Coordinates of C-alpha atoms in Angstrom, one line a residue:
Chain A
M174 CA 208.0 -103.4 -83.2
S175 CA 207.8 -107.3 -82.3
D176 CA 206.0 -108.5 -79.6
P177 CA 207.8 -109.1 -76.8
V178 CA 208.6 -112.6 -75.4
L179 CA 208.3 -111.9 -71.9
A180 CA 206.5 -108.9 -70.0
T181 CA 205.7 -108.0 -66.7
L182 CA 202.9 -105.5 -66.6
N183 CA 202.0 -103.2 -63.5
L184 CA 203.8 -105.6 -61.0
N185 CA 203.4 -104.6 -57.5
K186 CA 204.7 -106.5 -54.1
S187 CA 205.0 -105.2 -50.8
F188 CA 206.6 -106.8 -47.7
G189 CA 204.5 -105.4 -44.6
A190 CA 205.1 -101.4 -45.3
L191 CA 208.6 -101.9 -47.8
K192 CA 207.5 -101.6 -51.5
A193 CA 209.6 -104.0 -52.7
T194 CA 208.4 -103.6 -56.4
D195 CA 206.3 -100.5 -57.4
D196 CA 204.5 -100.8 -60.4
V197 CA 207.2 -102.5 -62.5
S198 CA 206.5 -102.6 -66.5
I199 CA 209.1 -104.1 -68.4
D200 CA 209.6 -106.2 -71.3
L201 CA 212.2 -108.6 -73.3
K202 CA 211.7 -108.6 -77.2
P203 CA 212.9 -111.4 -79.1
G204 CA 216.8 -111.5 -79.4
E205 CA 217.9 -108.8 -77.0
I206 CA 219.3 -109.0 -73.9
H207 CA 217.5 -106.5 -71.5
A208 CA 219.6 -106.1 -68.4
I209 CA 218.3 -105.0 -64.8
I210 CA 220.5 -103.3 -62.7
G211 CA 220.3 -101.4 -59.5
P212 CA 221.8 -100.9 -56.1
N213 CA 221.8 -103.6 -53.5
G214 CA 218.1 -104.0 -51.7
A215 CA 216.5 -102.5 -55.1
G216 CA 214.2 -105.5 -55.5
K217 CA 215.7 -107.2 -58.1
S218 CA 215.6 -110.5 -56.8
T219 CA 212.2 -109.9 -55.6
L220 CA 211.3 -109.2 -59.2
I221 CA 213.1 -112.2 -60.9
Q222 CA 211.1 -114.4 -58.3
Q223 CA 207.5 -113.1 -59.1
I224 CA 208.7 -113.7 -62.9
C225 CA 209.7 -117.5 -62.5
G226 CA 206.9 -118.0 -59.9
G227 CA 208.7 -118.1 -56.5
L228 CA 206.7 -115.3 -55.0
R229 CA 203.1 -114.2 -56.1
P230 CA 202.7 -110.5 -57.0
D231 CA 200.1 -108.3 -55.0
S232 CA 198.7 -107.2 -58.4
G233 CA 199.6 -107.1 -61.9
R234 CA 200.3 -109.8 -64.7
V235 CA 203.3 -111.8 -65.9
M236 CA 203.0 -112.6 -69.8
L237 CA 205.1 -114.9 -71.6
R238 CA 204.6 -115.3 -75.4
G239 CA 201.4 -113.4 -75.0
Q240 CA 200.2 -115.8 -72.2
D241 CA 199.2 -114.9 -68.9
V242 CA 201.5 -116.9 -66.6
S243 CA 200.5 -114.9 -63.2
G244 CA 198.6 -118.0 -61.9
F245 CA 201.3 -120.5 -63.0
S246 CA 203.6 -122.7 -60.6
T247 CA 207.2 -122.5 -60.9
Q248 CA 207.3 -125.8 -62.7
A249 CA 204.5 -124.7 -65.5
R250 CA 206.1 -121.4 -66.2
A251 CA 209.2 -123.3 -66.9
R252 CA 207.1 -125.7 -69.1
A253 CA 205.9 -122.5 -70.9
G254 CA 209.6 -121.6 -72.0
L255 CA 210.9 -119.9 -69.1
G256 CA 214.8 -120.9 -68.6
R257 CA 216.1 -119.5 -65.2
T258 CA 219.7 -119.5 -63.7
F259 CA 220.4 -119.0 -59.9
Q260 CA 222.5 -116.2 -58.4
I261 CA 223.8 -119.0 -56.0
S262 CA 224.0 -122.3 -57.7
Q263 CA 221.0 -124.2 -57.4
L264 CA 222.5 -128.0 -58.6
C265 CA 222.7 -131.4 -57.1
M266 CA 226.0 -131.5 -55.5
E267 CA 225.8 -135.4 -55.0
D268 CA 225.5 -136.4 -58.7
S269 CA 227.3 -135.8 -61.6
V270 CA 227.6 -133.0 -64.0
L271 CA 226.0 -135.3 -66.9
E272 CA 223.0 -136.3 -64.2
N273 CA 222.4 -132.5 -63.4
A274 CA 222.2 -132.2 -67.3
V275 CA 220.1 -135.0 -67.8
L276 CA 217.6 -133.9 -65.1
G277 CA 217.0 -130.7 -67.4
A278 CA 216.7 -132.6 -70.4
M279 CA 213.9 -134.9 -68.4
G280 CA 212.0 -131.7 -67.9
A281 CA 212.3 -130.8 -71.4
E282 CA 211.2 -134.2 -72.9
H283 CA 208.8 -134.7 -70.6
M284 CA 210.1 -137.8 -69.4
A285 CA 210.3 -138.0 -65.9
W286 CA 207.9 -140.4 -65.0
R287 CA 209.8 -143.4 -66.6
F288 CA 210.7 -146.2 -64.2
W289 CA 212.7 -148.6 -66.2
R290 CA 215.3 -147.9 -68.4
P291 CA 218.4 -145.8 -66.7
A292 CA 218.0 -142.3 -67.4
L293 CA 221.8 -142.3 -68.5
K294 CA 221.3 -145.0 -71.1
R295 CA 218.2 -143.1 -72.9
S296 CA 219.5 -141.6 -75.9
A297 CA 216.7 -138.6 -76.3
L298 CA 218.0 -137.5 -72.9
R299 CA 221.7 -138.0 -73.3
E300 CA 221.9 -136.3 -76.4
R301 CA 220.4 -133.2 -75.3
A302 CA 222.5 -133.1 -72.3
E303 CA 225.7 -133.5 -73.7
A304 CA 224.9 -131.2 -76.7
A305 CA 224.7 -128.5 -73.6
L306 CA 227.3 -129.3 -71.7
E307 CA 229.5 -129.3 -75.1
R308 CA 228.1 -125.4 -75.7
V309 CA 229.4 -124.3 -72.2
G310 CA 232.3 -126.5 -72.6
L311 CA 232.0 -129.0 -69.7
T312 CA 232.0 -132.5 -71.8
E313 CA 235.5 -133.4 -70.1
N314 CA 233.7 -133.1 -66.6
R315 CA 230.5 -134.8 -67.2
D316 CA 231.3 -137.6 -64.8
T317 CA 232.8 -135.2 -62.3
R318 CA 230.6 -135.0 -59.3
C319 CA 229.3 -131.9 -59.0
A320 CA 230.4 -131.0 -55.5
N321 CA 233.9 -131.3 -56.9
L322 CA 233.5 -128.9 -59.9
S323 CA 235.3 -125.3 -59.4
H324 CA 232.8 -122.3 -58.6
G325 CA 233.2 -121.3 -62.4
Q326 CA 232.1 -124.5 -63.5
R327 CA 229.1 -124.7 -61.5
R328 CA 228.2 -121.5 -62.6
Q329 CA 228.6 -122.9 -66.6
L330 CA 226.6 -126.1 -65.3
E331 CA 223.8 -123.7 -63.9
V332 CA 223.7 -122.4 -67.8
A333 CA 224.1 -125.6 -69.3
V334 CA 221.0 -126.9 -67.5
A335 CA 219.1 -124.1 -68.3
L336 CA 220.0 -124.9 -72.1
T337 CA 218.6 -128.5 -71.8
L338 CA 215.5 -126.9 -71.7
S339 CA 215.9 -125.0 -75.0
P340 CA 213.7 -122.1 -73.5
K341 CA 211.8 -119.3 -75.2
A342 CA 213.5 -117.0 -73.0
F343 CA 216.3 -116.6 -70.0
V344 CA 216.2 -115.2 -67.1
M345 CA 219.4 -115.0 -65.4
D346 CA 220.2 -114.2 -62.0
E347 CA 223.9 -112.5 -61.8
P348 CA 225.5 -115.6 -63.8
M349 CA 228.9 -114.0 -63.3
A350 CA 228.8 -113.7 -59.5
G351 CA 232.2 -114.9 -58.2
L352 CA 233.8 -115.6 -61.8
G353 CA 237.2 -114.3 -62.1
A354 CA 237.6 -111.6 -65.3
E355 CA 238.7 -114.4 -67.2
G356 CA 235.8 -116.5 -66.9
S357 CA 233.6 -113.3 -66.9
K358 CA 234.9 -112.3 -70.3
R359 CA 234.2 -116.0 -71.3
L360 CA 230.8 -116.2 -70.1
T361 CA 229.9 -112.7 -71.6
G362 CA 231.2 -113.6 -75.2
F363 CA 228.6 -117.1 -74.9
L364 CA 225.6 -114.8 -73.8
D365 CA 226.5 -112.8 -76.5
G366 CA 225.6 -115.2 -79.1
L367 CA 223.0 -116.9 -76.9
R368 CA 220.7 -114.0 -77.5
Q369 CA 220.0 -115.1 -80.8
E370 CA 218.2 -118.3 -79.6
A371 CA 216.2 -116.8 -76.7
P372 CA 216.4 -113.2 -75.5
I373 CA 217.9 -112.8 -72.0
L374 CA 216.5 -111.0 -68.8
L375 CA 219.8 -110.3 -67.2
V376 CA 220.2 -109.3 -63.9
E377 CA 223.7 -108.6 -63.2
H378 CA 226.2 -106.6 -61.1
D379 CA 229.1 -106.7 -63.4
M380 CA 228.8 -103.2 -65.1
D381 CA 231.7 -104.0 -67.9
A382 CA 229.2 -106.9 -68.8
V383 CA 226.3 -105.5 -68.6
F384 CA 227.5 -102.4 -70.5
A385 CA 229.0 -104.9 -73.2
L386 CA 226.1 -107.3 -73.8
A387 CA 222.5 -105.3 -73.2
D388 CA 220.4 -104.2 -75.7
R389 CA 218.5 -102.3 -72.9
I390 CA 219.1 -101.7 -69.2
S391 CA 216.6 -100.9 -66.5
V392 CA 217.5 -99.3 -63.6
L393 CA 215.8 -100.7 -60.5
V394 CA 215.8 -98.3 -57.8
Y395 CA 213.4 -99.2 -54.3
G396 CA 211.5 -101.4 -56.4
K397 CA 210.9 -99.1 -58.8
V398 CA 212.2 -98.7 -62.5
I399 CA 213.7 -95.0 -62.7
A400 CA 214.9 -95.4 -66.0
T401 CA 215.0 -98.1 -69.4
G402 CA 217.3 -97.3 -72.7
T403 CA 220.5 -97.9 -74.4
A404 CA 223.8 -98.4 -72.8
D405 CA 224.3 -95.0 -74.4
E406 CA 221.1 -93.6 -72.7
I407 CA 221.5 -95.0 -69.1
R408 CA 225.2 -93.6 -69.0
S409 CA 224.3 -90.3 -69.9
S410 CA 221.1 -90.1 -67.3
R411 CA 221.7 -87.7 -64.9
E412 CA 218.8 -89.4 -62.7
V413 CA 220.7 -93.0 -62.8
R414 CA 224.0 -91.2 -62.3
D415 CA 222.7 -89.7 -58.8
A416 CA 220.8 -93.1 -57.9
Y417 CA 223.4 -95.4 -58.6
L418 CA 226.3 -95.4 -61.0
G419 CA 228.1 -92.8 -59.1
D420 CA 231.7 -92.4 -60.6
E421 CA 231.7 -95.7 -62.0
A422 CA 230.5 -95.0 -65.3
Chain B
M203 CA 240.5 -151.4 -48.1
R204 CA 238.3 -150.4 -51.1
L205 CA 235.6 -153.1 -51.8
N206 CA 233.6 -152.8 -55.4
E207 CA 230.1 -152.4 -54.2
R208 CA 228.9 -155.2 -56.9
Y209 CA 230.9 -157.6 -55.0
L210 CA 229.7 -156.4 -51.7
N211 CA 225.8 -157.1 -53.1
A212 CA 226.9 -160.6 -54.6
V213 CA 228.3 -161.6 -51.1
M214 CA 225.0 -160.9 -49.5
I215 CA 223.1 -162.6 -51.8
V216 CA 225.1 -165.6 -51.7
G217 CA 225.2 -165.4 -48.2
L218 CA 221.4 -165.1 -47.9
L219 CA 221.4 -168.2 -49.9
A220 CA 224.2 -170.6 -48.3
L221 CA 223.3 -170.0 -44.8
P222 CA 219.8 -171.2 -44.7
L223 CA 221.1 -174.0 -47.2
W224 CA 223.6 -174.9 -44.5
A225 CA 221.0 -174.6 -41.9
V226 CA 219.0 -177.3 -43.3
V227 CA 222.0 -179.5 -43.8
A228 CA 223.0 -178.9 -40.1
D229 CA 219.1 -179.3 -39.1
Q230 CA 219.2 -175.9 -37.6
P231 CA 215.5 -174.7 -38.5
F232 CA 215.8 -171.7 -36.0
T233 CA 218.5 -170.5 -38.1
I234 CA 216.4 -170.5 -41.1
T235 CA 213.7 -168.5 -39.1
L236 CA 216.1 -165.8 -38.2
V237 CA 217.4 -165.5 -41.5
T238 CA 213.5 -165.2 -43.1
R239 CA 213.2 -162.4 -40.1
A240 CA 216.4 -160.6 -41.2
V241 CA 214.9 -161.1 -45.2
I242 CA 211.5 -159.9 -44.2
L243 CA 212.9 -156.8 -42.0
A244 CA 215.0 -156.1 -45.1
L245 CA 212.4 -155.8 -47.3
A246 CA 210.5 -153.7 -45.5
A247 CA 213.3 -151.5 -45.3
V248 CA 214.0 -151.7 -48.8
G249 CA 210.5 -150.0 -49.2
L250 CA 211.4 -147.1 -46.2
N251 CA 215.0 -146.7 -48.5
I252 CA 213.1 -145.4 -51.7
I253 CA 211.6 -142.3 -49.8
L254 CA 214.3 -142.2 -46.8
G255 CA 217.3 -143.0 -49.4
I256 CA 216.2 -141.8 -52.5
G257 CA 213.6 -139.1 -52.1
G258 CA 215.1 -137.4 -48.4
M259 CA 211.8 -138.1 -46.9
V260 CA 212.6 -139.6 -43.2
S261 CA 209.0 -141.2 -42.5
F262 CA 209.1 -141.7 -38.9
G263 CA 206.1 -144.0 -39.3
H264 CA 206.4 -146.5 -41.8
A265 CA 205.1 -149.3 -39.3
V266 CA 201.8 -148.1 -40.7
F267 CA 202.3 -150.1 -43.8
F268 CA 203.9 -152.8 -41.7
G269 CA 200.9 -153.4 -39.6
I270 CA 198.4 -152.8 -42.5
G271 CA 200.0 -155.5 -44.0
G272 CA 200.2 -157.7 -41.1
Y273 CA 196.3 -157.1 -40.1
A274 CA 195.5 -157.9 -44.0
M275 CA 197.0 -161.1 -43.7
G276 CA 195.5 -161.5 -40.0
I277 CA 192.1 -160.4 -41.1
L278 CA 191.9 -162.5 -44.2
A279 CA 193.2 -165.3 -42.5
Y280 CA 190.8 -165.1 -39.5
H281 CA 188.0 -165.2 -41.4
A282 CA 189.3 -168.2 -43.1
Q283 CA 190.1 -170.5 -40.5
T284 CA 186.7 -169.5 -38.6
Y285 CA 184.4 -170.1 -41.8
T286 CA 183.2 -166.6 -41.5
A287 CA 182.4 -164.0 -43.7
L288 CA 184.2 -160.4 -43.6
D289 CA 181.6 -157.9 -43.8
L290 CA 182.9 -154.6 -45.6
G291 CA 179.6 -152.6 -45.0
L292 CA 178.3 -152.9 -48.7
F293 CA 179.2 -156.5 -49.6
S294 CA 180.7 -159.1 -47.8
M295 CA 183.5 -161.5 -48.6
D296 CA 185.3 -164.8 -47.6
G297 CA 188.6 -164.6 -45.9
T298 CA 191.5 -166.3 -48.0
K299 CA 194.6 -168.5 -46.9
S300 CA 196.4 -167.9 -50.2
M301 CA 199.4 -165.9 -49.6
P302 CA 199.7 -164.2 -53.3
M303 CA 195.9 -162.7 -52.6
I304 CA 196.7 -161.5 -49.2
W305 CA 200.1 -159.7 -50.8
L306 CA 197.9 -158.4 -53.2
V307 CA 195.4 -157.0 -50.8
A308 CA 198.3 -155.8 -48.3
M309 CA 199.7 -153.8 -51.0
I310 CA 196.7 -152.4 -52.2
L311 CA 195.6 -151.4 -49.0
S312 CA 198.5 -150.0 -47.9
A313 CA 199.1 -147.9 -51.1
I314 CA 195.8 -146.4 -50.5
V315 CA 196.5 -145.2 -46.8
A316 CA 199.7 -143.8 -48.4
V317 CA 198.3 -141.5 -50.7
F318 CA 196.4 -140.4 -47.9
I319 CA 199.2 -140.3 -45.4
G320 CA 201.6 -138.9 -48.6
L321 CA 199.2 -136.1 -49.4
L322 CA 198.8 -134.6 -45.8
S323 CA 202.5 -135.0 -44.5
L324 CA 204.3 -134.1 -47.7
R325 CA 203.0 -130.9 -47.3
T326 CA 205.6 -130.3 -44.7
S327 CA 209.3 -131.3 -44.3
G328 CA 212.0 -131.8 -42.0
V329 CA 210.9 -132.5 -38.3
Y330 CA 207.5 -131.9 -39.3
F331 CA 207.5 -134.6 -41.8
I332 CA 208.9 -137.0 -38.9
M333 CA 206.3 -135.5 -36.6
I334 CA 203.3 -136.4 -38.9
T335 CA 204.3 -139.3 -40.0
L336 CA 205.0 -140.6 -36.4
A337 CA 201.4 -139.2 -35.5
F338 CA 200.1 -141.3 -38.0
G339 CA 201.6 -144.3 -36.6
Q340 CA 200.4 -143.8 -33.1
M341 CA 196.8 -143.0 -34.5
F342 CA 197.0 -146.6 -36.5
F343 CA 198.7 -148.1 -33.2
Y344 CA 195.8 -147.2 -30.7
F345 CA 193.4 -148.1 -33.2
A346 CA 194.2 -151.1 -33.6
I347 CA 195.0 -151.7 -29.6
S348 CA 190.9 -150.7 -29.8
W349 CA 190.0 -153.1 -32.2
A350 CA 188.6 -155.8 -30.1
Q351 CA 186.7 -157.9 -33.2
Y352 CA 190.3 -158.6 -34.1
G353 CA 192.0 -159.2 -30.8
G354 CA 192.6 -156.0 -29.7
E355 CA 195.7 -155.5 -27.6
D356 CA 196.1 -159.2 -27.7
G357 CA 196.3 -159.3 -31.1
L358 CA 195.3 -162.6 -33.6
S359 CA 197.0 -165.9 -33.9
I360 CA 196.7 -167.9 -37.3
Y361 CA 197.1 -171.5 -36.3
V362 CA 198.0 -172.8 -39.6
R363 CA 200.8 -170.7 -42.2
N364 CA 199.2 -169.6 -45.3
D365 CA 198.8 -171.5 -48.8
F366 CA 201.2 -170.7 -51.8
P367 CA 200.6 -172.8 -54.5
G368 CA 202.9 -175.7 -54.9
L369 CA 204.8 -175.1 -52.0
N370 CA 204.4 -176.6 -48.1
T371 CA 204.8 -172.9 -46.3
L372 CA 205.3 -174.7 -43.0
A373 CA 208.7 -176.0 -44.0
P374 CA 211.0 -173.0 -42.9
I375 CA 213.2 -173.4 -46.0
Q376 CA 210.3 -173.3 -48.8
F377 CA 208.8 -170.1 -46.8
Y378 CA 212.4 -168.7 -46.6
T379 CA 212.3 -169.5 -50.3
I380 CA 209.1 -167.0 -50.7
C381 CA 210.7 -164.4 -48.8
F382 CA 214.1 -164.4 -50.2
T383 CA 212.6 -164.3 -53.9
L384 CA 210.4 -161.4 -52.7
L385 CA 213.4 -159.7 -51.4
C386 CA 215.5 -160.1 -54.4
V387 CA 212.5 -158.8 -56.8
V388 CA 212.0 -156.0 -55.3
L389 CA 215.9 -155.2 -55.0
F390 CA 215.6 -155.8 -58.6
L391 CA 212.9 -153.3 -59.0
F392 CA 214.5 -150.9 -56.3
A393 CA 217.5 -150.8 -58.7
R394 CA 215.8 -150.4 -61.6
L395 CA 214.2 -147.5 -60.0
Q396 CA 216.8 -145.7 -58.7
A397 CA 218.6 -145.4 -62.1
S398 CA 215.5 -144.4 -63.8
P399 CA 214.4 -140.9 -65.1
F400 CA 211.9 -140.8 -61.9
G401 CA 214.8 -142.0 -59.6
L402 CA 217.2 -139.4 -61.2
A403 CA 214.5 -136.8 -60.2
L404 CA 213.2 -138.2 -57.2
N405 CA 217.1 -138.1 -56.0
A406 CA 217.2 -134.4 -57.2
A407 CA 214.0 -133.5 -55.7
R408 CA 216.0 -134.4 -52.1
Q409 CA 218.8 -132.4 -53.0
T410 CA 217.4 -129.1 -54.1
S411 CA 213.4 -129.3 -55.1
V412 CA 214.0 -125.5 -56.4
R413 CA 216.2 -127.5 -59.0
V414 CA 213.6 -129.6 -59.7
E415 CA 211.1 -127.2 -60.6
T416 CA 212.9 -124.9 -62.6
V417 CA 213.2 -127.8 -64.9
G418 CA 209.4 -127.8 -65.2
L419 CA 208.6 -130.9 -62.7
N420 CA 206.8 -131.1 -59.9
P421 CA 208.4 -132.6 -56.8
M422 CA 205.5 -133.1 -54.9
Q423 CA 204.2 -135.3 -57.4
L424 CA 207.5 -137.3 -57.4
K425 CA 207.3 -137.6 -53.7
L426 CA 203.9 -138.6 -53.3
L427 CA 204.1 -141.6 -55.7
A428 CA 207.3 -142.6 -54.2
F429 CA 205.8 -142.8 -50.8
V430 CA 203.1 -144.5 -52.2
I431 CA 205.5 -147.5 -53.8
S432 CA 207.4 -147.4 -50.7
G433 CA 204.0 -148.0 -48.6
A434 CA 203.3 -150.9 -50.7
I435 CA 206.5 -152.5 -50.4
T436 CA 206.8 -152.3 -46.9
G437 CA 202.9 -153.9 -46.9
L438 CA 203.9 -156.8 -48.4
A439 CA 206.7 -157.3 -45.8
G440 CA 204.0 -156.9 -43.1
A441 CA 202.2 -159.5 -44.4
L442 CA 204.8 -161.6 -44.6
F443 CA 206.2 -161.0 -41.1
A444 CA 202.9 -161.8 -39.8
D445 CA 202.7 -165.2 -41.6
L446 CA 206.2 -166.1 -40.3
N447 CA 205.0 -165.4 -36.9
R448 CA 201.7 -166.8 -37.4
F449 CA 200.6 -163.4 -35.2
V450 CA 199.4 -160.0 -35.8
S451 CA 199.3 -157.8 -32.8
P452 CA 199.4 -154.0 -32.6
T453 CA 203.1 -154.0 -32.1
M454 CA 203.6 -154.2 -35.8
F455 CA 202.2 -150.7 -35.9
S456 CA 204.6 -149.5 -33.2
W457 CA 206.7 -146.5 -33.2
Q458 CA 209.6 -148.4 -32.4
L459 CA 209.0 -150.4 -35.4
S460 CA 209.4 -147.4 -37.5
G461 CA 212.6 -146.0 -35.8
E462 CA 214.1 -150.0 -36.2
L463 CA 213.3 -149.5 -40.1
I464 CA 215.3 -146.5 -40.1
V465 CA 217.9 -147.9 -37.9
L466 CA 218.3 -150.8 -39.9
I467 CA 219.0 -148.4 -43.0
I468 CA 221.2 -146.0 -41.7
I469 CA 223.5 -149.2 -40.3
G470 CA 223.7 -150.4 -43.8
G471 CA 224.0 -147.5 -45.7
V472 CA 221.2 -144.5 -46.5
G473 CA 220.0 -145.1 -50.1
R474 CA 222.2 -147.9 -51.2
L475 CA 220.7 -151.1 -52.9
M476 CA 222.2 -153.5 -50.0
G477 CA 221.9 -150.9 -47.2
P478 CA 218.7 -152.1 -46.1
V479 CA 219.5 -155.9 -46.5
I480 CA 222.9 -155.2 -44.7
G481 CA 221.4 -153.4 -41.7
A482 CA 218.7 -156.2 -41.4
C483 CA 221.3 -158.8 -41.0
V484 CA 223.5 -157.0 -38.5
F485 CA 219.9 -155.5 -36.6
V486 CA 219.2 -159.5 -35.9
A487 CA 222.4 -160.8 -35.4
L488 CA 222.9 -158.4 -32.6
E489 CA 219.2 -159.2 -31.2
H490 CA 219.8 -162.6 -31.0
F491 CA 223.3 -163.1 -30.2
L492 CA 223.5 -159.9 -27.7
G493 CA 219.8 -160.9 -26.6
E494 CA 220.8 -164.2 -25.3
L495 CA 223.8 -162.5 -23.5
T496 CA 222.1 -159.5 -22.0
D497 CA 218.3 -158.0 -21.9
F498 CA 219.9 -154.7 -22.6
W499 CA 221.7 -155.7 -26.1
H500 CA 220.0 -152.6 -27.6
V501 CA 222.8 -150.6 -25.4
Y502 CA 225.1 -152.3 -27.7
L503 CA 222.9 -151.5 -30.8
G504 CA 222.9 -147.8 -30.2
L505 CA 226.8 -148.0 -29.8
V506 CA 226.6 -149.7 -33.0
L507 CA 224.7 -146.9 -34.5
L508 CA 226.8 -144.0 -32.9
C509 CA 230.0 -145.5 -34.2
I510 CA 228.5 -145.3 -38.1
V511 CA 226.9 -141.9 -37.7
L512 CA 230.2 -140.6 -36.3
F513 CA 232.6 -142.4 -38.7
G514 CA 230.6 -143.2 -41.5
R515 CA 227.9 -141.6 -43.3
G516 CA 227.6 -144.0 -45.8
G517 CA 226.9 -147.0 -43.1
L518 CA 228.4 -150.5 -43.5
T519 CA 228.5 -150.3 -47.2
G520 CA 229.8 -146.7 -47.3
L521 CA 232.8 -147.9 -45.0
L522 CA 233.6 -151.0 -46.7
T523 CA 233.3 -149.4 -50.3
G524 CA 234.7 -146.0 -49.4
K525 CA 231.7 -144.2 -50.7
E526 CA 229.7 -141.8 -48.7
G527 CA 225.7 -142.2 -48.7
A528 CA 223.0 -140.1 -49.8
H529 CA 222.5 -136.7 -47.1
V530 CA 219.4 -136.6 -45.7

């Protein structure tokens, strides 16, 4: 069995009396999509934040490629190879699509501390940014101001910025959120191919997408992982059905 | 009417060249002094525009750097004109009347102070950042008032303007040339900085610092460096301002001045290359022409500001070019 790219070891996080993360140990193996599902308030976002550095866990560790990154800041984790997309798009709305992608390229190429030549005229940055935009199909919109993009296009740009980082692992927080059936289907196809490049930890509410994509699924309820397994195992688990899936599956 | 921003910029530069030349021909030295004042205020505001316009940091204490520049000039020139040594504790040095030397000292001191103020104030944002920078401004203001050695509340008079190699700085047009050249240099640097990777990252940090962190960059470091560059430029402007008036006083540290610098930028256009220049020209023109008519000219300045904030978020540059400015 290959070593996990990303893993959490016994993570715990409480807010007062509320246990938001309860002894969570999950891992992400090379080439797989591992989906985290669970009802609203199950602690999915809290878990993601602890993995990406926005929140400190009370105890437990986060391992990235065998390295303990628990003490790392968000930006150090990004530099160590974590590529994240947000549930609510975090983009520079006043900037163009290309500028947003170039920002990612600057992070990847360690080129933020350059003061003279314009960012958009640097071929290293442009090539990386344009390659990412091309892959998500935003090449034609590269000069559009981000604020003028449709919701779906913003979701695509979110993914493109993560791609510019050439991360070792993706952490995607509801990438399908707000996409129509068509957009959701297209993104599902895209993520399906992406797992070969870097494994994806996927938090998603769109069950069609989850069951179509995930190699493994973990079910989070009240901060606790109640089950981990393949799509079929999860679908047939009585416990999961009681807690979450209901009649849906 | 939709004006290309490049034309607008060119018009401003040509205007700032033509007006003083006309004043020389027409023998109107006071006009040159007036334009010099506008150019120096513009220079200070270009410095502020780096952090306010690109980085989104509303510093309400930028007079600190203006005042440091002013006092750097005042103290060095005072020791030179009284032939006394400047005692710095560990060692002592002579004063100087050399402008380049004074500028260098003004910029370095401003940069050092900016590191300290930046490290403390950048931990906060929004209204707290405004208040912390204001508090630093007040600290320097009251310190200058109580600094009896250098004139305290009355300030310091410097009898002869400082020297610049090869120029007669007492001739208004020659001193203007120095100030205008420095403004052009700093505007050029601003334009390069804004388009550079650093500028793009700083601009992104204003809009969403989470995004900047997620691509592996540290928004605090970006903002701190911007704050230091900004402080150094405003410090340079302070040294020139003191030389223009041949006088330094604690009012250079006043919060009113900090506020005026912000107002200049808002009038001209936040984050726009020529925003501070347009703002400074409008400000000095209103101050002069309305000031002649009424002591209450600030009321009209307030009305102008009100109209701009209500009807044109991009300032005058925004109104003329039809593009919105940066949201702070």
